[in-house]
Amino acid sequence: MHMLSINRIRNSKEKVIEGLKKRGWNDDQLLILNKIVELDDYRKKVQTQNDQLLSERNRLSKEIGQLYKDGKRDEADAAKKNVEALKEDISANEKSMSDFKQSLLELLYKVPNVPHTKVPKGLSDEDNVVIKGWTGEMPQLAEGAKAHWDLAKEYGILDFELGVKITGAGFPVFRNQGARLQRALINFFIDQALEQGYEEIVPPLLVNEASGIGTGSLPDKEGQMYAIEKDALYLIPTAEVPVTNILRDEMVRPEDFPFRYVAYTQCFRREAGSYGSDVKGLNRVHQFDKVEIVQVQHPDKSHDTLDEMVKYVEGLLQKLELPYRILRLCGGDLTFASALTYDFEVFSAAQKKWLEVSSVSNFEAFQANRLNLRFKDELGQRRMAHTLNGSALALARIIAALLENNQTAEGIVIPEVLRDYTGFDIIKTK
RNA sequence: GGUGAGGUGGGUGAGUGGCUGAAACCAACGGUUUGCUAAACCGUCGUACUUGGAAACAGGUACCGGGGGUUCGAAUCCCCCUCUCACCGCCA
């Protein structure tokens, strides 16, 4: 879990409260904020006290050294007794300080990011606001149009059963033109990002614990990540994890803003507990491909950057000629770390369903607090950088929509922009 | 997997119990000099927490890979962990 800085809770409590209410926090839950400040007050008090004791100990120790040099053994031994008394107090203080810190952290980890003022109130996805709906034509499918899992079979491009045999449910096997379509999309997305000036990254797919904590993927309560216990490593659920950690524990130069990274990776999600029609076919799988964009930006500019990223993702969907809509997530649907998130959904015509294909978020300083990602501003003050990321895009569901929307009597038509990448313009049966 | 050597500030690298928050050099920043550039010279130059202060700043504490221990006192001694490097083994 990421966290809010205590100072933010101290200094702008009203705004924090207002924001958390948007997430549906009630008065009882809000009491946590008071407890946090209270605990921190205690911590400060104890620390100040302890620092004085340590200061005293240091002073006496120096004296003892001097006394020994001067050959005044008796006086030195007497002074030692004094220090020993101090030591008991010190260790008691330290114990209570670490207890305070522990409880403080436990509380802090429960507090999600404060939603941006633009975030609408609401408890569930029903309260998300469509800020841009689809006004164009919807795909006109012939009678008997098939869902992508049936098309997959018919054209021999995607095999779910084979995946079950090799690994288990949720690990589809792409083959033939399906495999090539997948690779074409990856290259198309990366090339598009490169044109925008993103730096391409090929990160590790396994991360250590520190990286998992840095982006808030750990501690992993829901068991969302695949863990390799023997080596204390985790399979990444998204490229966000390794890529955002590039700048963990760094003090960056403000003139280097924005940092812009694009990374294609496979993503692994246990999706524990999910079931039903939502998980059919490519709608939700344990392993999928995704091209992710990550930016690290100056706090004053991060929301402009968010808008820019939203526009960029929108452009991708336009080029793929997919019907899409953009949603601004309400407080209740916002992820724990996000201050403002836009979701992109494409219409998958045969399922008659909107499928989420991208989520673009500004985490503001929430992640940076945990990542310890800072910069020195014009005044020499240290400040937390803002982090943002977005899928651009997640492949599995894009393929689902492409297959369904572009099916014709002749075969599945490949969008214009992808043809140079696929090397064919239609998927046909053998 | 085996053996050996190491992790010190942005970098290189001194430092084997008190005078070391840490030499020196490099980089960086500010300044002097200069027609400009370079050079030279002078100065500044870690982070976190905390106390006082509106602030500039001043004080205190902690930090030399991480954790624990010995000691009046630890970068320095002891234990555990971890990472890096080298060589060997295995291997895409």
Short mmCIF file of C-alpha atoms (C1' of nucleotides) in Angstrom, two decimals, chain A residues 43-44 47-48 51 54-55 58 61 64 80 83 87 374 376 382, chain B residues 18-19 46-51 56 60-62 71-74:
data_model
loop_
_atom_site.label_atom_id
_atom_site.label_comp_id
_atom_site.label_asym_id
_atom_site.label_seq_id
_atom_site.Cartn_x
_atom_site.Cartn_y
_atom_site.Cartn_z
CA ARG A 43 6.26 9.87 18.58
CA LYS A 44 7.65 13.37 18.35
CA GLN A 47 11.85 11.24 20.13
CA THR A 48 12.70 14.70 21.38
CA ASP A 51 17.45 12.75 21.54
CA LEU A 54 21.43 10.47 23.64
CA SER A 55 23.00 13.87 23.55
CA ASN A 58 27.47 11.29 23.94
CA SER A 61 31.25 9.38 26.78
CA ILE A 64 35.18 9.53 29.90
CA LYS A 80 30.42 5.19 33.55
CA VAL A 83 25.85 6.57 31.62
CA LYS A 87 21.03 3.59 28.87
CA ARG A 374 12.03 13.31 -4.91
CA LYS A 376 14.71 19.75 -5.40
CA ARG A 382 12.76 18.78 -1.45
"C1'" G B 18 37.00 8.43 21.23
"C1'" C B 19 39.89 14.52 18.02
"C1'" G B 46 24.67 14.23 1.96
"C1'" U B 47 19.94 12.48 3.84
"C1'" A B 48 16.07 11.82 7.42
"C1'" C B 49 13.80 13.07 11.89
"C1'" U B 50 13.45 16.80 15.53
"C1'" U B 51 13.71 21.69 18.68
"C1'" A B 56 16.95 33.05 6.39
"C1'" G B 60 20.03 18.17 18.75
"C1'" U B 61 19.72 13.02 17.14
"C1'" A B 62 20.34 9.16 13.69
"C1'" U B 71 31.50 -1.23 24.90
"C1'" C B 72 31.11 4.53 28.88
"C1'" G B 73 31.91 5.23 23.43
"C1'" A B 74 31.51 1.54 16.93
#
